[in-house]
GROMACS .gro file of C-alpha atoms in nm:
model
  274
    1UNK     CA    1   2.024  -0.780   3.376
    2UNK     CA    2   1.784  -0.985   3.513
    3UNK     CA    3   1.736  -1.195   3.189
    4UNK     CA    4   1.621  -1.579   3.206
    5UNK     CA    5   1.809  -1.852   3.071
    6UNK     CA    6   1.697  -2.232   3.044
    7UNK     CA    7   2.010  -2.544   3.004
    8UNK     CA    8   1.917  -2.931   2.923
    9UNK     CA    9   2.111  -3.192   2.897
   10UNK     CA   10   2.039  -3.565   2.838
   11UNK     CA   11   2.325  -3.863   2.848
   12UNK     CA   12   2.362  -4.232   2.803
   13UNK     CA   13   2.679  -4.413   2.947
   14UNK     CA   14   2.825  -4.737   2.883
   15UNK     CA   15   3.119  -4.917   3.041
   16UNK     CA   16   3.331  -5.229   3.022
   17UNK     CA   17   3.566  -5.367   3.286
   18UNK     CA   18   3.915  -5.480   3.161
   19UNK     CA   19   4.027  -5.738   3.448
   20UNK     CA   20   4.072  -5.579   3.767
   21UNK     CA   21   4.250  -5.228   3.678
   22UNK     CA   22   4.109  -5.099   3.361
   23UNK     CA   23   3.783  -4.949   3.207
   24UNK     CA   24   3.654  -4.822   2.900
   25UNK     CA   25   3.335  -4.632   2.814
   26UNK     CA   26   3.159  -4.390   2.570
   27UNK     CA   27   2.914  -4.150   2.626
   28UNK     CA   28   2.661  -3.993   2.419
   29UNK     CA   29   2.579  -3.613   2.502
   30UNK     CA   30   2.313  -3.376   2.383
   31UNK     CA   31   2.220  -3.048   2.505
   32UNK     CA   32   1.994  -2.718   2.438
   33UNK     CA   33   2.006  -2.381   2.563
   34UNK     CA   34   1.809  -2.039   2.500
   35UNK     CA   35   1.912  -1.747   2.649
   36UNK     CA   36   1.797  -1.373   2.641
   37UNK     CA   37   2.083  -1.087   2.572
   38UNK     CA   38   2.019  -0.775   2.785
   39UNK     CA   39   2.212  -0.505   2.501
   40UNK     CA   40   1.883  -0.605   2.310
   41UNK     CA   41   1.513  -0.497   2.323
   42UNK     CA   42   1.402  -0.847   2.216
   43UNK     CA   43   1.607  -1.089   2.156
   44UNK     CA   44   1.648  -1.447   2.177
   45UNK     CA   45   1.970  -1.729   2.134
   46UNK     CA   46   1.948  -2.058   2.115
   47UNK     CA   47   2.206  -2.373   2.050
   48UNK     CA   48   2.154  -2.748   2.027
   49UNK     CA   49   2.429  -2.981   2.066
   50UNK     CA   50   2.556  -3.339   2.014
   51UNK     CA   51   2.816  -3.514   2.136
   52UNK     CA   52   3.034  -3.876   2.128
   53UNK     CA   53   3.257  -3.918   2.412
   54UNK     CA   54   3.554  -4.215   2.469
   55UNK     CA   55   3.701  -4.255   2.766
   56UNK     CA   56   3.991  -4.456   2.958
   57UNK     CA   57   4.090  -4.529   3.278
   58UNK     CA   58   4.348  -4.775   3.445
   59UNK     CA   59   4.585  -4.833   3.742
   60UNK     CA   60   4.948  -4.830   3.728
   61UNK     CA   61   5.050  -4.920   4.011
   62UNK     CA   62   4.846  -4.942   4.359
   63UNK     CA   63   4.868  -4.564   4.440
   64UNK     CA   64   4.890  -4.413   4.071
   65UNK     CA   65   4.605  -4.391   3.807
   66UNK     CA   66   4.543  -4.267   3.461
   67UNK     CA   67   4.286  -4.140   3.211
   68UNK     CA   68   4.204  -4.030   2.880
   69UNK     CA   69   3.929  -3.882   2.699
   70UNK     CA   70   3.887  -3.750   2.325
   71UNK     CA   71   3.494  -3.637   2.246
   72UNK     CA   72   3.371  -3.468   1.851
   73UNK     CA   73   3.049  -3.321   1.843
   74UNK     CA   74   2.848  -3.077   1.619
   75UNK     CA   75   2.657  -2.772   1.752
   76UNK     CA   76   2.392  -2.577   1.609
   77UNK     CA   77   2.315  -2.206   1.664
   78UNK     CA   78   1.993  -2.001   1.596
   79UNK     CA   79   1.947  -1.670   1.685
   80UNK     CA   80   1.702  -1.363   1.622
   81UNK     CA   81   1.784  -0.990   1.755
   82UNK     CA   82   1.590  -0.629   1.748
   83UNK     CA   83   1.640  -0.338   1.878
   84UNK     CA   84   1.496   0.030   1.767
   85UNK     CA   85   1.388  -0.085   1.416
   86UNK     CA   86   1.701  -0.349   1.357
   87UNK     CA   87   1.608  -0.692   1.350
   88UNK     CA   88   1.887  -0.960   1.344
   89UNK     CA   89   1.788  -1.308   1.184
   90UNK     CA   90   2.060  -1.610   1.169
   91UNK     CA   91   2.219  -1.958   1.220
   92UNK     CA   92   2.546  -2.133   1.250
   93UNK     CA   93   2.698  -2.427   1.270
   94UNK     CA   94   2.984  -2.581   1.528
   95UNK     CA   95   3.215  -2.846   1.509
   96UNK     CA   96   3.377  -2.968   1.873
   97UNK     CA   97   3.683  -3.179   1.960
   98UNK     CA   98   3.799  -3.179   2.288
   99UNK     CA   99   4.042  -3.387   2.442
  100UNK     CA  100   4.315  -3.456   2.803
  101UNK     CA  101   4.455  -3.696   3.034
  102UNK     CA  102   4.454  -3.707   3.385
  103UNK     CA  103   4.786  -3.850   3.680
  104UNK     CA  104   4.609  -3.901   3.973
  105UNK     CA  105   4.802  -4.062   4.289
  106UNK     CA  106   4.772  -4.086   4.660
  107UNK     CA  107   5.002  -4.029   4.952
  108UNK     CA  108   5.014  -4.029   5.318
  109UNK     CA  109   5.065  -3.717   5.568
  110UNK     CA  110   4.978  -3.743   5.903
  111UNK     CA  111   4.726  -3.963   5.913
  112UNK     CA  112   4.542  -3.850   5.626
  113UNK     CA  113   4.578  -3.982   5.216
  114UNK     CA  114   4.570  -3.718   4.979
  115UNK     CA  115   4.528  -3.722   4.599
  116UNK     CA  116   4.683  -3.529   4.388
  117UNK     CA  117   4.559  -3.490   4.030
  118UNK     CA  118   4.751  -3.338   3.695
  119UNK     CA  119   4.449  -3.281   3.439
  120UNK     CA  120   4.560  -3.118   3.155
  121UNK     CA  121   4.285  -3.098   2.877
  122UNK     CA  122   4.171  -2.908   2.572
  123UNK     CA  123   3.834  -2.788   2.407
  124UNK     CA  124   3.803  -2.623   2.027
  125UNK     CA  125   3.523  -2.588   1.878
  126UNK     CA  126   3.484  -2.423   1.490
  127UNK     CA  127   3.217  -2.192   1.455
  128UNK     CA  128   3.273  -2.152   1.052
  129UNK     CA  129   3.061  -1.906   0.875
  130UNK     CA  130   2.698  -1.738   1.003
  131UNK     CA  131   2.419  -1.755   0.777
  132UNK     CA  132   2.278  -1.355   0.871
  133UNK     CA  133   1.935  -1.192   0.763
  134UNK     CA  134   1.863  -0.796   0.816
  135UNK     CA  135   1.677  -0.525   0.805
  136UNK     CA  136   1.703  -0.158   0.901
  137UNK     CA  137   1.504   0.139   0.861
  138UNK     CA  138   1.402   0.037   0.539
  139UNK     CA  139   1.696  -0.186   0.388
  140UNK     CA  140   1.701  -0.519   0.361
  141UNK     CA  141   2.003  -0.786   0.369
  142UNK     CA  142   1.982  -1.169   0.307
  143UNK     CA  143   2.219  -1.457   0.343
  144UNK     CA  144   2.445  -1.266   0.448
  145UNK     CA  145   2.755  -1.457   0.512
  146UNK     CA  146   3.055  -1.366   0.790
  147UNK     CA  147   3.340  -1.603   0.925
  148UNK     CA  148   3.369  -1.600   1.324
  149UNK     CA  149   3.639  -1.802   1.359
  150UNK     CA  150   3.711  -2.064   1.646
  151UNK     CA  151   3.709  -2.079   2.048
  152UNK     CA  152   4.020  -2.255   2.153
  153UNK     CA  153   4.096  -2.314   2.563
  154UNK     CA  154   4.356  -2.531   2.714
  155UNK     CA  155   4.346  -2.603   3.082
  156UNK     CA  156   4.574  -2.714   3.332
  157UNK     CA  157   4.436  -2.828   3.677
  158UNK     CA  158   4.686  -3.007   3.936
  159UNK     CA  159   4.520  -2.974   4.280
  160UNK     CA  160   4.537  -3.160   4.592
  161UNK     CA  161   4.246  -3.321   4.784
  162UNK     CA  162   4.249  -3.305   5.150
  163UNK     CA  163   3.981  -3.548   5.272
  164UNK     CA  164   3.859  -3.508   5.708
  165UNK     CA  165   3.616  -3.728   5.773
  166UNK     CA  166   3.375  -3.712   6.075
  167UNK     CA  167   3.235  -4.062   6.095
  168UNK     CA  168   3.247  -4.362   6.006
  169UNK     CA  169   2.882  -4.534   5.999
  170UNK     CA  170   2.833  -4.911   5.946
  171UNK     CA  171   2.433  -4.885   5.870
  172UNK     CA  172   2.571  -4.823   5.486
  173UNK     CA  173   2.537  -4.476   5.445
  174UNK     CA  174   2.825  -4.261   5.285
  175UNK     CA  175   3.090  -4.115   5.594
  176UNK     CA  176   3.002  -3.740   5.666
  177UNK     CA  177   3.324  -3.550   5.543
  178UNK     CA  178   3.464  -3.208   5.373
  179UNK     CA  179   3.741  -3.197   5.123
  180UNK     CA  180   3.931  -2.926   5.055
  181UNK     CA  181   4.118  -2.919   4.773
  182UNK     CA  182   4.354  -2.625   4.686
  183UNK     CA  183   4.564  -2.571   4.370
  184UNK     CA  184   4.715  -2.416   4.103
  185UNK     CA  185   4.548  -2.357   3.713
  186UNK     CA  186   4.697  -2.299   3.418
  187UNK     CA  187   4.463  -2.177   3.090
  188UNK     CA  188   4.552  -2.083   2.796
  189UNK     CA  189   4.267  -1.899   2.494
  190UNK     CA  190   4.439  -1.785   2.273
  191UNK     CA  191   4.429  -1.914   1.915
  192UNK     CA  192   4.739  -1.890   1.696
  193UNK     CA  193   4.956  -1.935   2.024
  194UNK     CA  194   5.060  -2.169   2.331
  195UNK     CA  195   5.109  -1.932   2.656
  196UNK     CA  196   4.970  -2.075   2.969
  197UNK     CA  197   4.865  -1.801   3.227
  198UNK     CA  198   4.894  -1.934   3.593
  199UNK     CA  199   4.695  -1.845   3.906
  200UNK     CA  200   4.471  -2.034   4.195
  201UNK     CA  201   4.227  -2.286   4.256
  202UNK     CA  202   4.063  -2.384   4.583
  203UNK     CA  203   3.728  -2.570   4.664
  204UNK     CA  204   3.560  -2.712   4.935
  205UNK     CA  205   3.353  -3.003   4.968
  206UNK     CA  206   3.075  -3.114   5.217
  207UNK     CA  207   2.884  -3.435   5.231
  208UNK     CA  208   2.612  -3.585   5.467
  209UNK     CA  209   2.437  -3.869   5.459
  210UNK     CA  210   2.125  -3.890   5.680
  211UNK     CA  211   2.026  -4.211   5.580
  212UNK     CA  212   2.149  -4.474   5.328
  213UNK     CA  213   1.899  -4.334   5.024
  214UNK     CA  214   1.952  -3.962   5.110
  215UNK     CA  215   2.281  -3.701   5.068
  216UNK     CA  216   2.301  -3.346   5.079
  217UNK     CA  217   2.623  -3.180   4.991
  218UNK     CA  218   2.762  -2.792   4.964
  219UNK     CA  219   3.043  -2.717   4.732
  220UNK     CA  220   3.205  -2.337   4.755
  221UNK     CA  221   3.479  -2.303   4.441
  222UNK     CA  222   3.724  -2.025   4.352
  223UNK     CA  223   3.950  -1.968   4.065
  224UNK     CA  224   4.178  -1.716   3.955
  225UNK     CA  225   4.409  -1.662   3.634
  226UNK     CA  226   4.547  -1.395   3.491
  227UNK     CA  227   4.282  -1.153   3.615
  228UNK     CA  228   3.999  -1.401   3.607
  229UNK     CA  229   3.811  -1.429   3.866
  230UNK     CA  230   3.550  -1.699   3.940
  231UNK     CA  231   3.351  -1.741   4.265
  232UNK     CA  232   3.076  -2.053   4.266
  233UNK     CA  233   2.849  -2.175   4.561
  234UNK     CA  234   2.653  -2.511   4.535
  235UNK     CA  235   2.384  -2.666   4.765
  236UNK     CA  236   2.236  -2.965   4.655
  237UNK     CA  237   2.037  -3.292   4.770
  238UNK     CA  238   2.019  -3.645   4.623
  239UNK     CA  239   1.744  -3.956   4.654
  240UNK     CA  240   1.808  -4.265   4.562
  241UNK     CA  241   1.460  -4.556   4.505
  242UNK     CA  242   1.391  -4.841   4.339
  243UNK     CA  243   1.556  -5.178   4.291
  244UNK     CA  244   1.921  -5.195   4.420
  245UNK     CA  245   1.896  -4.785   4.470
  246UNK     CA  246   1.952  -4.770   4.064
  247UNK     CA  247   1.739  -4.448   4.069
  248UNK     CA  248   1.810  -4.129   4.179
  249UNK     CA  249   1.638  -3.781   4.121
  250UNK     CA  250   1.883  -3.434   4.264
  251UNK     CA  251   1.880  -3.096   4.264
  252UNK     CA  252   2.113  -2.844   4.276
  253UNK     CA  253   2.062  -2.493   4.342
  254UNK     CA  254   2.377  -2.215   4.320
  255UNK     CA  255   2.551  -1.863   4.202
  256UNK     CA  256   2.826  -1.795   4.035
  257UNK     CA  257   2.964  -1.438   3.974
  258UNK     CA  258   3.257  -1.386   3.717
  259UNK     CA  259   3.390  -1.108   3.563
  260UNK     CA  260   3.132  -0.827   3.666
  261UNK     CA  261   2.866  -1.059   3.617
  262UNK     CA  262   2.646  -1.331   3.843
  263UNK     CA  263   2.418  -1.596   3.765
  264UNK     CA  264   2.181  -1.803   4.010
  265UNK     CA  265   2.083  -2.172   3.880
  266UNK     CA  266   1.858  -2.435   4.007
  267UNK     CA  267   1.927  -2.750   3.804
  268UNK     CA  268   1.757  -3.083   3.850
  269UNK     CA  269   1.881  -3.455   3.738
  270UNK     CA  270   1.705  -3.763   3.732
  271UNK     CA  271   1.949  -4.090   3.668
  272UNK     CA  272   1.935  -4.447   3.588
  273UNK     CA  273   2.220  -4.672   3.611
  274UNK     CA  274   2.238  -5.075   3.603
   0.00000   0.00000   0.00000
């Protein structure tokens, strides 16, 4: 409807090399959101989020890889409605696990090495009880208290990756290339039962380099399960400066239409890494 809605996010990373074949890191995530909802004359939603993330990744063998992850975070929810002389006043609170592993190996067909991933992963997060104020034509309500329950997906993505590359430059920048990486997917949301629903995945990938600091890159994704439809379009454009190129500032700029509905984003990231 037209309605403006604004995403952060902020991250620190930290890794450690095993030997040769292994790593291990954690990751600290927070986010914040507020968003507008168009069945309401004014209205306005907001969340804040943080977020601990461990991670895992090692080599079994030359061609075969694989990684874990487990995150828990806690979310917080505060939102205020009205609409023809009802007014909507509350806040809630969130508790998130999520969780997977990922195969990943390589082969060779014709010429070309393609990966093939198995990701299978799960996200819950327990929403608990809302704390709700109201008031309507007259009447008044306070601390009023209602359970909403729990959002449970699990997700499993096993596509291929089908790398052509055009060149092969030896000043240092990245080789110009498009993958292409069809699949199937597997979800499953609902909460007292375990019935994965099966469909399609494809997504293409372009990268160019025009010089060793600079990339732009397009990415065009589709997915569809169990009448779910998703169609996603990405252009974006990275710089890296600084000492050893350890900075880099991006953005990204895109739409995304699901399920009768489309959103365009513009999204900006600035990174550090040592």
């Amino acid at each position: 409807a037209g309605n403006w809605s604004s995403r952060g996010l902020a991250s620190v990373r930290l890794e450690h090399r095993i030997g040769s074949r292994t790593v291990l890191g954690a990751a600290v995530l927070g986010t914040a959101s507020s968003d507008e909802l168009p069945s309401f004359a004014n209205s306005r939603v907001s969340d804040h989020s943080l977020q601990l993330n461990l991670y895992g990744r090692t080599y079994l063998a030359e061609r075969l890889r694989f990684a874990a992850f487990a995150g828990w975070g806690r979310s917080w929810y505060d939102f205020k409605l009205s609409n023809s002389g009802l007014v909507l006043d509350g806040e809630m609170k969130g508790r998130r696990h999520v969780y997977g592993a990922a195969l990943s190996g390589d082969i060779d067909v014709a010429g070309l090495t393609l990966t093939t991933d198995a990701i299978l992963s799960r996200a819950v997060e327990r929403l608990g009880n809302a704390s709700l104020d109201a008031s309507f034509g007259g009447e008044t309500g306070s601390d009023i208290q209602f359970g909403l329950g729990k959002v449970d997906i699990t997700r499993l993505s096993v596509p291929v990756h089908v790398p052509i590359v055009f060149d092969h430059p030896t000043d240092g920048r990245e080789a110009t290339r498009l993958d292409i990486s069809p699949g199937v997917l597997c979800h499953d949301t609902a909460q007292d039962s375990s019935a994965l629903e099966c469909g399609y995945q494809l997504g293409f990938k372009f990268r160019l380099a025009p010089s060793v600091r600079s990339l732009f890159r397009a990415e065009a994704r589709t997915e569809a399960v169990d009448g779910y439809l998703l169609n996603s379009f990405t252009v974006g454009f990275q710089r890296r400066f600084g000492p050893a190129d350890r900075v880099s500032l991006g953005v990204d700029a895109g739409r995304e239409a699901r399920a009768g509905q489309s959103d365009n984003r513009i999204m900006t990231r600035f990174t550090v890494g040592r």
